[in-house]
Amino acid sequence: MAVRPDGEWLLIHECLTCGELSINRIAGDDNARALVRLALKPLQDGTITARAVQAL
């Protein structure tokens, strides 16, 4: 997960096959609860990859 300076949320996807990262904006009909869970996940396990941060 990432947040743009204007407050828009983004999902960062990592391909399980090649490891390529892609960024997608959230949609208006996405489940807000699921998005918050995804946003909190890195804080729970403490592992944020440098590649994900660089993708921003």
mmCIF file of N, CA, C and O in Angstrom:
data_model
loop_
_atom_site.group_PDB
_atom_site.id
_atom_site.type_symbol
_atom_site.label_atom_id
_atom_site.label_comp_id
_atom_site.label_asym_id
_atom_site.label_seq_id
_atom_site.Cartn_x
_atom_site.Cartn_y
_atom_site.Cartn_z
ATOM 1 N N MET A 1 0.843 -1.177 0.000
ATOM 2 C CA MET A 1 0.000 0.000 0.000
ATOM 3 C C MET A 1 0.882 1.231 0.000
ATOM 4 O O MET A 1 1.973 1.222 0.550
ATOM 5 N N ALA A 2 0.370 2.274 -0.586
ATOM 6 C CA ALA A 2 1.039 3.571 -0.590
ATOM 7 C C ALA A 2 -0.032 4.650 -0.684
ATOM 8 O O ALA A 2 -1.156 4.372 -1.091
ATOM 9 N N VAL A 3 0.342 5.846 -0.290
ATOM 10 C CA VAL A 3 -0.579 6.978 -0.365
ATOM 11 C C VAL A 3 0.133 8.125 -1.075
ATOM 12 O O VAL A 3 1.262 8.469 -0.730
ATOM 13 N N ARG A 4 -0.525 8.689 -2.069
ATOM 14 C CA ARG A 4 0.019 9.846 -2.779
ATOM 15 C C ARG A 4 -0.127 11.090 -1.906
ATOM 16 O O ARG A 4 -0.942 11.110 -0.975
ATOM 17 N N PRO A 5 0.631 12.142 -2.214
ATOM 18 C CA PRO A 5 0.514 13.383 -1.439
ATOM 19 C C PRO A 5 -0.907 13.958 -1.408
ATOM 20 O O PRO A 5 -1.300 14.607 -0.447
ATOM 21 N N ASP A 6 -1.697 13.671 -2.454
ATOM 22 C CA ASP A 6 -3.076 14.176 -2.485
ATOM 23 C C ASP A 6 -4.049 13.289 -1.711
ATOM 24 O O ASP A 6 -5.239 13.541 -1.686
ATOM 25 N N GLY A 7 -3.532 12.219 -1.068
ATOM 26 C CA GLY A 7 -4.362 11.348 -0.245
ATOM 27 C C GLY A 7 -4.893 10.120 -0.956
ATOM 28 O O GLY A 7 -5.550 9.281 -0.336
ATOM 29 N N GLU A 8 -4.638 9.988 -2.251
ATOM 30 C CA GLU A 8 -5.118 8.823 -3.000
ATOM 31 C C GLU A 8 -4.313 7.582 -2.612
ATOM 32 O O GLU A 8 -3.093 7.616 -2.547
ATOM 33 N N TRP A 9 -5.005 6.481 -2.374
ATOM 34 C CA TRP A 9 -4.361 5.222 -1.998
ATOM 35 C C TRP A 9 -3.984 4.435 -3.244
ATOM 36 O O TRP A 9 -4.706 4.453 -4.252
ATOM 37 N N LEU A 10 -2.868 3.720 -3.154
ATOM 38 C CA LEU A 10 -2.369 2.889 -4.245
ATOM 39 C C LEU A 10 -2.055 1.500 -3.720
ATOM 40 O O LEU A 10 -1.614 1.336 -2.581
ATOM 41 N N LEU A 11 -2.270 0.514 -4.561
ATOM 42 C CA LEU A 11 -1.883 -0.869 -4.241
ATOM 43 C C LEU A 11 -0.616 -1.199 -5.006
ATOM 44 O O LEU A 11 -0.527 -0.932 -6.204
ATOM 45 N N ILE A 12 0.349 -1.775 -4.319
ATOM 46 C CA ILE A 12 1.583 -2.209 -4.976
ATOM 47 C C ILE A 12 1.514 -3.729 -5.085
ATOM 48 O O ILE A 12 1.360 -4.429 -4.084
ATOM 49 N N HIS A 13 1.595 -4.209 -6.322
ATOM 50 C CA HIS A 13 1.522 -5.641 -6.585
ATOM 51 C C HIS A 13 2.902 -6.141 -6.976
ATOM 52 O O HIS A 13 3.617 -5.476 -7.719
ATOM 53 N N GLU A 14 3.257 -7.327 -6.489
ATOM 54 C CA GLU A 14 4.504 -7.975 -6.895
ATOM 55 C C GLU A 14 4.154 -9.289 -7.575
ATOM 56 O O GLU A 14 3.470 -10.138 -6.992
ATOM 57 N N CYS A 15 4.621 -9.461 -8.811
ATOM 58 C CA CYS A 15 4.378 -10.688 -9.552
ATOM 59 C C CYS A 15 5.101 -11.841 -8.865
ATOM 60 O O CYS A 15 6.293 -11.744 -8.559
ATOM 61 N N LEU A 16 4.382 -12.911 -8.603
ATOM 62 C CA LEU A 16 4.983 -14.064 -7.947
ATOM 63 C C LEU A 16 5.936 -14.827 -8.866
ATOM 64 O O LEU A 16 6.793 -15.566 -8.404
ATOM 65 N N THR A 17 5.793 -14.639 -10.169
ATOM 66 C CA THR A 17 6.652 -15.332 -11.129
ATOM 67 C C THR A 17 7.958 -14.588 -11.364
ATOM 68 O O THR A 17 9.039 -15.153 -11.212
ATOM 69 N N CYS A 18 7.871 -13.303 -11.721
ATOM 70 C CA CYS A 18 9.082 -12.566 -12.106
ATOM 71 C C CYS A 18 9.525 -11.525 -11.081
ATOM 72 O O CYS A 18 10.618 -10.975 -11.194
ATOM 73 N N GLY A 19 8.691 -11.220 -10.100
ATOM 74 C CA GLY A 19 9.049 -10.246 -9.084
ATOM 75 C C GLY A 19 8.835 -8.802 -9.486
ATOM 76 O O GLY A 19 9.139 -7.886 -8.726
ATOM 77 N N GLU A 20 8.287 -8.554 -10.688
ATOM 78 C CA GLU A 20 8.049 -7.183 -11.145
ATOM 79 C C GLU A 20 6.984 -6.515 -10.279
ATOM 80 O O GLU A 20 5.996 -7.132 -9.894
ATOM 81 N N LEU A 21 7.215 -5.242 -9.964
ATOM 82 C CA LEU A 21 6.261 -4.474 -9.183
ATOM 83 C C LEU A 21 5.412 -3.615 -10.095
ATOM 84 O O LEU A 21 5.898 -3.072 -11.090
ATOM 85 N N SER A 22 4.136 -3.478 -9.760
ATOM 86 C CA SER A 22 3.250 -2.569 -10.478
ATOM 87 C C SER A 22 2.387 -1.851 -9.445
ATOM 88 O O SER A 22 2.147 -2.352 -8.353
ATOM 89 N N ILE A 23 1.971 -0.651 -9.793
ATOM 90 C CA ILE A 23 1.176 0.164 -8.881
ATOM 91 C C ILE A 23 -0.175 0.446 -9.523
ATOM 92 O O ILE A 23 -0.255 0.826 -10.684
ATOM 93 N N ASN A 24 -1.243 0.238 -8.750
ATOM 94 C CA ASN A 24 -2.605 0.491 -9.219
ATOM 95 C C ASN A 24 -3.345 1.341 -8.199
ATOM 96 O O ASN A 24 -3.208 1.141 -6.993
ATOM 97 N N ARG A 25 -4.140 2.274 -8.699
ATOM 98 C CA ARG A 25 -4.975 3.074 -7.823
ATOM 99 C C ARG A 25 -6.130 2.218 -7.315
ATOM 100 O O ARG A 25 -6.576 1.304 -7.990
ATOM 101 N N ILE A 26 -6.629 2.550 -6.116
ATOM 102 C CA ILE A 26 -7.794 1.829 -5.620
ATOM 103 C C ILE A 26 -9.030 2.330 -6.362
ATOM 104 O O ILE A 26 -9.034 3.419 -6.911
ATOM 105 N N ALA A 27 -10.062 1.521 -6.356
ATOM 106 C CA ALA A 27 -11.322 1.875 -7.003
ATOM 107 C C ALA A 27 -12.345 2.262 -5.941
ATOM 108 O O ALA A 27 -12.239 1.866 -4.771
ATOM 109 N N GLY A 28 -13.323 3.012 -6.338
ATOM 110 C CA GLY A 28 -14.352 3.465 -5.413
ATOM 111 C C GLY A 28 -15.140 2.345 -4.767
ATOM 112 O O GLY A 28 -15.643 2.496 -3.655
ATOM 113 N N ASP A 29 -15.224 1.201 -5.443
ATOM 114 C CA ASP A 29 -15.993 0.091 -4.885
ATOM 115 C C ASP A 29 -15.112 -0.949 -4.181
ATOM 116 O O ASP A 29 -15.592 -2.007 -3.804
ATOM 117 N N ASP A 30 -13.821 -0.639 -3.966
ATOM 118 C CA ASP A 30 -12.957 -1.553 -3.205
ATOM 119 C C ASP A 30 -13.404 -1.582 -1.750
ATOM 120 O O ASP A 30 -13.911 -0.596 -1.214
ATOM 121 N N ASN A 31 -13.192 -2.704 -1.106
ATOM 122 C CA ASN A 31 -13.579 -2.898 0.285
ATOM 123 C C ASN A 31 -12.624 -2.108 1.190
ATOM 124 O O ASN A 31 -11.443 -2.430 1.288
ATOM 125 N N ALA A 32 -13.132 -1.078 1.856
ATOM 126 C CA ALA A 32 -12.300 -0.212 2.696
ATOM 127 C C ALA A 32 -11.652 -0.989 3.842
ATOM 128 O O ALA A 32 -10.498 -0.754 4.196
ATOM 129 N N ARG A 33 -12.364 -1.921 4.407
ATOM 130 C CA ARG A 33 -11.822 -2.721 5.514
ATOM 131 C C ARG A 33 -10.637 -3.564 5.047
ATOM 132 O O ARG A 33 -9.612 -3.652 5.725
ATOM 133 N N ALA A 34 -10.761 -4.183 3.873
ATOM 134 C CA ALA A 34 -9.667 -4.986 3.325
ATOM 135 C C ALA A 34 -8.456 -4.104 3.018
ATOM 136 O O ALA A 34 -7.313 -4.517 3.234
ATOM 137 N N LEU A 35 -8.693 -2.889 2.535
ATOM 138 C CA LEU A 35 -7.596 -1.968 2.240
ATOM 139 C C LEU A 35 -6.844 -1.582 3.516
ATOM 140 O O LEU A 35 -5.613 -1.523 3.529
ATOM 141 N N VAL A 36 -7.567 -1.322 4.588
ATOM 142 C CA VAL A 36 -6.919 -0.981 5.853
ATOM 143 C C VAL A 36 -6.105 -2.164 6.360
ATOM 144 O O VAL A 36 -4.984 -1.993 6.848
ATOM 145 N N ARG A 37 -6.632 -3.363 6.236
ATOM 146 C CA ARG A 37 -5.874 -4.556 6.646
ATOM 147 C C ARG A 37 -4.577 -4.671 5.862
ATOM 148 O O ARG A 37 -3.524 -4.979 6.413
ATOM 149 N N LEU A 38 -4.642 -4.424 4.546
ATOM 150 C CA LEU A 38 -3.434 -4.471 3.726
ATOM 151 C C LEU A 38 -2.447 -3.383 4.146
ATOM 152 O O LEU A 38 -1.237 -3.607 4.185
ATOM 153 N N ALA A 39 -2.957 -2.205 4.461
ATOM 154 C CA ALA A 39 -2.090 -1.099 4.861
ATOM 155 C C ALA A 39 -1.379 -1.385 6.175
ATOM 156 O O ALA A 39 -0.234 -0.987 6.368
ATOM 157 N N LEU A 40 -2.034 -2.099 7.081
ATOM 158 C CA LEU A 40 -1.451 -2.394 8.390
ATOM 159 C C LEU A 40 -0.530 -3.612 8.381
ATOM 160 O O LEU A 40 0.293 -3.760 9.280
ATOM 161 N N LYS A 41 -0.646 -4.453 7.384
ATOM 162 C CA LYS A 41 0.121 -5.702 7.354
ATOM 163 C C LYS A 41 1.637 -5.497 7.503
ATOM 164 O O LYS A 41 2.263 -6.187 8.298
ATOM 165 N N PRO A 42 2.257 -4.543 6.776
ATOM 166 C CA PRO A 42 3.707 -4.364 6.956
ATOM 167 C C PRO A 42 4.086 -3.949 8.379
ATOM 168 O O PRO A 42 5.164 -4.266 8.852
ATOM 169 N N LEU A 43 3.211 -3.248 9.054
ATOM 170 C CA LEU A 43 3.496 -2.842 10.435
ATOM 171 C C LEU A 43 3.439 -4.027 11.381
ATOM 172 O O LEU A 43 4.123 -4.042 12.398
ATOM 173 N N GLN A 44 2.647 -5.031 11.043
ATOM 174 C CA GLN A 44 2.499 -6.206 11.890
ATOM 175 C C GLN A 44 3.700 -7.143 11.790
ATOM 176 O O GLN A 44 4.154 -7.684 12.781
ATOM 177 N N ASP A 45 4.228 -7.353 10.579
ATOM 178 C CA ASP A 45 5.333 -8.300 10.440
ATOM 179 C C ASP A 45 6.696 -7.625 10.328
ATOM 180 O O ASP A 45 7.716 -8.279 10.370
ATOM 181 N N GLY A 46 6.718 -6.297 10.183
ATOM 182 C CA GLY A 46 7.975 -5.568 10.194
ATOM 183 C C GLY A 46 8.858 -5.742 8.975
ATOM 184 O O GLY A 46 10.011 -5.343 8.980
ATOM 185 N N THR A 47 8.347 -6.314 7.895
ATOM 186 C CA THR A 47 9.172 -6.524 6.706
ATOM 187 C C THR A 47 8.617 -5.719 5.537
ATOM 188 O O THR A 47 7.649 -6.103 4.904
ATOM 189 N N ILE A 48 9.234 -4.591 5.267
ATOM 190 C CA ILE A 48 8.884 -3.782 4.102
ATOM 191 C C ILE A 48 10.081 -3.851 3.154
ATOM 192 O O ILE A 48 11.181 -3.482 3.542
ATOM 193 N N THR A 49 9.868 -4.341 1.960
ATOM 194 C CA THR A 49 10.994 -4.481 1.047
ATOM 195 C C THR A 49 11.433 -3.138 0.496
ATOM 196 O O THR A 49 10.615 -2.255 0.258
ATOM 197 N N ALA A 50 12.701 -2.999 0.271
ATOM 198 C CA ALA A 50 13.252 -1.764 -0.283
ATOM 199 C C ALA A 50 12.700 -1.526 -1.691
ATOM 200 O O ALA A 50 12.457 -0.395 -2.079
ATOM 201 N N ARG A 51 12.464 -2.599 -2.457
ATOM 202 C CA ARG A 51 11.912 -2.455 -3.795
ATOM 203 C C ARG A 51 10.530 -1.815 -3.767
ATOM 204 O O ARG A 51 10.203 -0.993 -4.602
ATOM 205 N N ALA A 52 9.711 -2.165 -2.802
ATOM 206 C CA ALA A 52 8.375 -1.591 -2.717
ATOM 207 C C ALA A 52 8.458 -0.106 -2.402
ATOM 208 O O ALA A 52 7.727 0.699 -2.973
ATOM 209 N N VAL A 53 9.350 0.286 -1.531
ATOM 210 C CA VAL A 53 9.508 1.690 -1.197
ATOM 211 C C VAL A 53 10.043 2.459 -2.398
ATOM 212 O O VAL A 53 9.578 3.566 -2.699
ATOM 213 N N GLN A 54 10.974 1.886 -3.144
ATOM 214 C CA GLN A 54 11.534 2.541 -4.311
ATOM 215 C C GLN A 54 10.508 2.693 -5.420
ATOM 216 O O GLN A 54 10.580 3.631 -6.208
ATOM 217 N N ALA A 55 9.534 1.801 -5.480
ATOM 218 C CA ALA A 55 8.506 1.856 -6.523
ATOM 219 C C ALA A 55 7.625 3.098 -6.378
ATOM 220 O O ALA A 55 6.996 3.524 -7.330
ATOM 221 N N LEU A 56 7.618 3.667 -5.201
ATOM 222 C CA LEU A 56 6.796 4.851 -4.974
ATOM 223 C C LEU A 56 7.456 6.036 -5.621
ATOM 224 O O LEU A 56 6.942 7.013 -5.922
#
